[in-house]
mmCIF file of C-alpha atoms in Angstrom:
data_model
loop_
_atom_site.group_PDB
_atom_site.id
_atom_site.type_symbol
_atom_site.label_atom_id
_atom_site.label_comp_id
_atom_site.label_asym_id
_atom_site.label_seq_id
_atom_site.Cartn_x
_atom_site.Cartn_y
_atom_site.Cartn_z
ATOM 1 C CA MET A 1 -21.834 1.721 6.407
ATOM 2 C CA VAL A 2 -21.192 -0.593 3.559
ATOM 3 C CA LYS A 3 -23.158 -3.228 5.432
ATOM 4 C CA GLN A 4 -26.061 -0.541 6.133
ATOM 5 C CA LYS A 5 -26.202 0.247 2.325
ATOM 6 C CA THR A 6 -26.269 -3.510 1.427
ATOM 7 C CA GLU A 7 -29.317 -3.985 3.745
ATOM 8 C CA ILE A 8 -31.134 -0.791 2.305
ATOM 9 C CA ARG A 9 -30.443 -2.169 -1.313
ATOM 10 C CA LYS A 10 -31.895 -5.445 -0.308
ATOM 11 C CA GLN A 11 -35.117 -4.181 1.299
ATOM 12 C CA VAL A 12 -35.789 -1.382 -1.285
ATOM 13 C CA LEU A 13 -35.070 -3.621 -4.359
ATOM 14 C CA ALA A 14 -37.551 -6.132 -2.920
ATOM 15 C CA ALA A 15 -40.154 -3.439 -2.557
ATOM 16 C CA ARG A 16 -39.516 -2.066 -6.083
ATOM 17 C CA LEU A 17 -39.525 -5.706 -7.674
ATOM 18 C CA GLY A 18 -42.779 -6.306 -5.793
ATOM 19 C CA LEU A 19 -44.519 -3.593 -7.901
ATOM 20 C CA GLY A 20 -46.927 -4.805 -10.592
ATOM 21 C CA ARG A 21 -46.226 -4.042 -14.235
ATOM 22 C CA GLU A 22 -49.208 -1.742 -14.485
ATOM 23 C CA GLU A 23 -48.294 0.193 -11.392
ATOM 24 C CA VAL A 24 -44.703 0.673 -12.804
ATOM 25 C CA ILE A 25 -46.153 1.951 -16.075
ATOM 26 C CA ARG A 26 -48.729 4.365 -14.530
ATOM 27 C CA SER A 27 -46.257 5.677 -11.787
ATOM 28 C CA SER A 28 -43.465 6.018 -14.507
ATOM 29 C CA ARG A 29 -45.825 8.090 -16.674
ATOM 30 C CA ILE A 30 -46.543 10.380 -13.735
ATOM 31 C CA ILE A 31 -42.901 10.833 -12.691
ATOM 32 C CA LEU A 32 -41.747 11.480 -16.383
ATOM 33 C CA GLU A 33 -44.560 14.004 -16.881
ATOM 34 C CA LYS A 34 -43.338 15.759 -13.770
ATOM 35 C CA ALA A 35 -39.707 15.639 -15.101
ATOM 36 C CA GLU A 36 -40.755 17.226 -18.442
ATOM 37 C CA LYS A 37 -42.653 19.792 -16.535
ATOM 38 C CA TYR A 38 -40.088 20.890 -13.938
ATOM 39 C CA LEU A 39 -36.887 20.118 -15.723
ATOM 40 C CA ASP A 40 -37.908 21.390 -19.263
ATOM 41 C CA LEU A 41 -36.413 18.247 -20.742
ATOM 42 C CA ALA A 42 -37.037 19.097 -24.354
ATOM 43 C CA GLN A 43 -34.728 22.117 -24.396
ATOM 44 C CA MET A 44 -31.292 20.480 -24.012
ATOM 45 C CA ASP A 45 -29.361 17.258 -24.448
ATOM 46 C CA LEU A 46 -30.746 14.543 -22.363
ATOM 47 C CA TYR A 47 -28.683 11.680 -20.800
ATOM 48 C CA LEU A 48 -31.026 8.840 -19.910
ATOM 49 C CA TYR A 49 -30.822 5.178 -18.929
ATOM 50 C CA ALA A 50 -32.494 2.089 -20.338
ATOM 51 C CA SER A 51 -34.735 0.909 -17.578
ATOM 52 C CA CYS A 52 -34.543 -2.504 -16.174
ATOM 53 C CA GLN A 53 -35.500 -4.497 -12.968
ATOM 54 C CA ASN A 54 -38.662 -2.425 -12.460
ATOM 55 C CA GLU A 55 -36.950 1.075 -12.573
ATOM 56 C CA VAL A 56 -38.921 3.967 -13.562
ATOM 57 C CA ASP A 57 -39.595 3.058 -17.105
ATOM 58 C CA THR A 58 -37.868 5.391 -19.544
ATOM 59 C CA MET A 59 -38.618 3.669 -22.785
ATOM 60 C CA GLN A 60 -41.546 5.876 -23.763
ATOM 61 C CA LEU A 61 -39.513 8.992 -22.981
ATOM 62 C CA ILE A 62 -36.669 7.676 -25.181
ATOM 63 C CA LYS A 63 -39.114 7.067 -27.974
ATOM 64 C CA ASP A 64 -40.667 10.467 -27.612
ATOM 65 C CA CYS A 65 -37.261 12.067 -27.738
ATOM 66 C CA LEU A 66 -36.237 10.201 -30.805
ATOM 67 C CA SER A 67 -39.414 11.060 -32.590
ATOM 68 C CA ARG A 68 -38.865 14.808 -31.997
ATOM 69 C CA LYS A 69 -35.295 14.462 -33.013
ATOM 70 C CA GLN A 70 -33.816 15.565 -29.596
ATOM 71 C CA LYS A 71 -30.201 14.707 -28.750
ATOM 72 C CA ILE A 72 -30.254 11.863 -26.316
ATOM 73 C CA ALA A 73 -27.418 9.761 -24.925
ATOM 74 C CA LEU A 74 -27.360 6.499 -22.917
ATOM 75 C CA PRO A 75 -24.532 5.113 -20.996
ATOM 76 C CA ARG A 76 -22.165 2.459 -22.054
ATOM 77 C CA VAL A 77 -19.885 0.761 -19.515
ATOM 78 C CA CYS A 78 -16.305 1.182 -20.560
ATOM 79 C CA GLU A 79 -13.967 -1.855 -21.089
ATOM 80 C CA ASP A 80 -12.346 -1.203 -17.759
ATOM 81 C CA GLY A 81 -15.528 -2.179 -16.046
ATOM 82 C CA ILE A 82 -15.235 0.923 -13.821
ATOM 83 C CA HIS A 83 -16.394 3.946 -15.746
ATOM 84 C CA MET A 84 -19.153 4.678 -18.175
ATOM 85 C CA LYS A 85 -19.417 7.163 -21.046
ATOM 86 C CA PHE A 86 -22.604 8.420 -22.900
ATOM 87 C CA TYR A 87 -23.203 7.869 -26.520
ATOM 88 C CA TYR A 88 -25.953 9.349 -28.691
ATOM 89 C CA ILE A 89 -28.590 7.091 -30.166
ATOM 90 C CA THR A 90 -30.860 7.792 -33.120
ATOM 91 C CA SER A 91 -32.958 4.755 -32.892
ATOM 92 C CA LEU A 92 -33.844 1.995 -30.690
ATOM 93 C CA ASN A 93 -31.923 -0.291 -32.932
ATOM 94 C CA ASP A 94 -28.795 1.357 -31.803
ATOM 95 C CA LEU A 95 -29.164 -0.460 -28.416
ATOM 96 C CA THR A 96 -27.437 -3.723 -27.706
ATOM 97 C CA ALA A 97 -27.262 -5.895 -24.579
ATOM 98 C CA GLY A 98 -24.329 -4.583 -22.507
ATOM 99 C CA TYR A 99 -23.235 -4.706 -18.949
ATOM 100 C CA LYS A 100 -25.278 -7.237 -17.162
ATOM 101 C CA GLY A 101 -27.588 -7.487 -20.067
ATOM 102 C CA ILE A 102 -28.684 -3.859 -19.751
ATOM 103 C CA PRO A 103 -29.412 -2.163 -23.203
ATOM 104 C CA GLU A 104 -26.669 0.373 -24.120
ATOM 105 C CA PRO A 105 -25.571 2.143 -27.229
ATOM 106 C CA GLY A 106 -23.625 -0.163 -29.637
ATOM 107 C CA PRO A 107 -20.098 0.413 -30.924
ATOM 108 C CA ASP A 108 -21.128 2.648 -33.936
ATOM 109 C CA CYS A 109 -22.783 5.299 -31.740
ATOM 110 C CA GLU A 110 -21.212 8.646 -31.589
ATOM 111 C CA PRO A 111 -19.764 9.807 -28.135
ATOM 112 C CA ALA A 112 -21.934 12.537 -26.539
ATOM 113 C CA ALA A 113 -20.696 16.130 -26.787
ATOM 114 C CA GLU A 114 -18.882 17.328 -23.695
ATOM 115 C CA ASN A 115 -19.644 21.101 -24.265
ATOM 116 C CA ARG A 116 -23.456 21.116 -24.602
ATOM 117 C CA GLN A 117 -25.799 21.968 -21.659
ATOM 118 C CA LYS A 118 -27.413 18.733 -20.530
ATOM 119 C CA ILE A 119 -29.617 16.952 -17.887
ATOM 120 C CA ILE A 120 -29.042 13.374 -16.725
ATOM 121 C CA LEU A 121 -31.917 11.348 -15.497
ATOM 122 C CA VAL A 122 -30.402 8.850 -13.036
ATOM 123 C CA PRO A 123 -31.723 5.414 -11.820
ATOM 124 C CA GLY A 124 -30.976 4.165 -8.466
ATOM 125 C CA VAL A 125 -32.080 1.644 -5.729
ATOM 126 C CA ALA A 126 -32.816 4.189 -2.990
ATOM 127 C CA PHE A 127 -33.023 7.897 -2.580
ATOM 128 C CA ASP A 128 -33.656 10.508 0.087
ATOM 129 C CA LYS A 129 -35.354 13.819 -0.297
ATOM 130 C CA LYS A 130 -32.125 15.584 0.147
ATOM 131 C CA GLY A 131 -30.953 14.130 -3.122
ATOM 132 C CA ASN A 132 -28.679 11.349 -1.734
ATOM 133 C CA ARG A 133 -28.794 8.107 -3.628
ATOM 134 C CA ILE A 134 -27.798 4.492 -3.257
ATOM 135 C CA GLY A 135 -27.129 2.769 -6.645
ATOM 136 C CA TYR A 136 -26.369 -0.862 -7.376
ATOM 137 C CA GLY A 137 -22.977 -0.516 -5.685
ATOM 138 C CA LYS A 138 -20.523 -0.325 -8.481
ATOM 139 C CA GLY A 139 -20.327 3.478 -8.401
ATOM 140 C CA PHE A 140 -20.718 4.134 -12.112
ATOM 141 C CA TYR A 141 -23.003 7.336 -11.761
ATOM 142 C CA ASP A 142 -21.015 8.612 -8.753
ATOM 143 C CA ARG A 143 -17.725 8.503 -10.720
ATOM 144 C CA PHE A 144 -19.404 9.910 -13.917
ATOM 145 C CA MET A 145 -21.102 12.754 -12.021
ATOM 146 C CA LYS A 146 -17.835 13.711 -10.135
ATOM 147 C CA LEU A 147 -16.092 14.023 -13.396
ATOM 148 C CA ASN A 148 -18.887 16.036 -15.027
ATOM 149 C CA PRO A 149 -20.205 18.419 -12.210
ATOM 150 C CA GLN A 150 -21.670 20.693 -14.898
ATOM 151 C CA ILE A 151 -24.383 18.158 -15.683
ATOM 152 C CA TYR A 152 -27.708 18.744 -13.818
ATOM 153 C CA GLY A 153 -28.491 15.263 -12.196
ATOM 154 C CA ALA A 154 -32.153 14.261 -11.502
ATOM 155 C CA GLY A 155 -32.962 10.968 -9.838
ATOM 156 C CA LEU A 156 -36.135 9.167 -10.893
ATOM 157 C CA SER A 157 -37.758 7.111 -8.339
ATOM 158 C CA PHE A 158 -40.922 5.441 -7.183
ATOM 159 C CA ASP A 159 -42.285 6.442 -3.725
ATOM 160 C CA CYS A 160 -41.359 2.990 -2.318
ATOM 161 C CA GLN A 161 -37.689 3.813 -3.089
ATOM 162 C CA VAL A 162 -37.550 6.925 -0.774
ATOM 163 C CA ALA A 163 -35.987 6.725 2.566
ATOM 164 C CA PRO A 164 -36.146 9.335 5.390
ATOM 165 C CA VAL A 165 -32.295 9.603 5.434
ATOM 166 C CA LEU A 166 -29.512 7.434 3.613
ATOM 167 C CA PRO A 167 -25.985 6.870 4.820
ATOM 168 C CA VAL A 168 -23.611 8.655 2.583
ATOM 169 C CA GLN A 169 -19.965 8.493 2.036
ATOM 170 C CA ALA A 170 -17.522 11.173 0.589
ATOM 171 C CA HIS A 171 -17.604 9.570 -2.917
ATOM 172 C CA ASP A 172 -21.411 9.571 -3.249
ATOM 173 C CA TYR A 173 -22.865 12.121 -5.670
ATOM 174 C CA ARG A 174 -25.912 14.081 -4.406
ATOM 175 C CA MET A 175 -28.662 14.617 -6.982
ATOM 176 C CA ASN A 176 -29.883 18.160 -7.863
ATOM 177 C CA ALA A 177 -33.400 16.913 -7.985
ATOM 178 C CA LEU A 178 -35.387 13.787 -7.085
ATOM 179 C CA ILE A 179 -38.692 13.134 -8.898
ATOM 180 C CA THR A 180 -41.342 10.608 -7.675
ATOM 181 C CA GLU A 181 -44.938 10.051 -8.377
ATOM 182 C CA SER A 182 -45.879 12.107 -5.343
ATOM 183 C CA GLY A 183 -43.452 15.026 -5.330
ATOM 184 C CA CYS A 184 -40.307 16.789 -6.717
ATOM 185 C CA TYR A 185 -37.392 17.627 -4.379
ATOM 186 C CA PHE A 186 -34.606 19.973 -5.137
ATOM 187 C CA LYS A 187 -31.166 20.256 -3.607
ATOM 188 C CA GLU A 188 -30.922 23.202 -1.306
#
């Protein structure tokens, strides 16, 4: 199964990296508008990611949330290199280059509150319409979500990342929702 996931990662990443910048921006805007509409993002704490490698671009959403003073948190990989925790940011200046150069909250950022209702928007390499996800292979989001089952997880994906069925293992976390430019799919 690991070999199967590796092959899927390779194929889907190639397709996603092949998207032009204009298409990424246009499709990201559509996906995030759907997320705002169906998930009511402005009503609770929001856990986001700083997009990279042609992922659904979250930068405008981050800026919008900051401008309306919404509490948002982004992940920082812990020193153990295995886990991640979320930290509030109040400005884009709070972000520094972190794990593999991905922007993450700096050391002065406040840890996100555990007792507040929140939604997490999750990146990934591949998804299926049942909410299964293949990430980059380190298991950061799988571990985080298993430790925080009260958080509503929504995957953000371009249509080219959606497979009919993905191989899953016991440790894989299943999203509550998947949002693409052509549809929204919710866990049954």
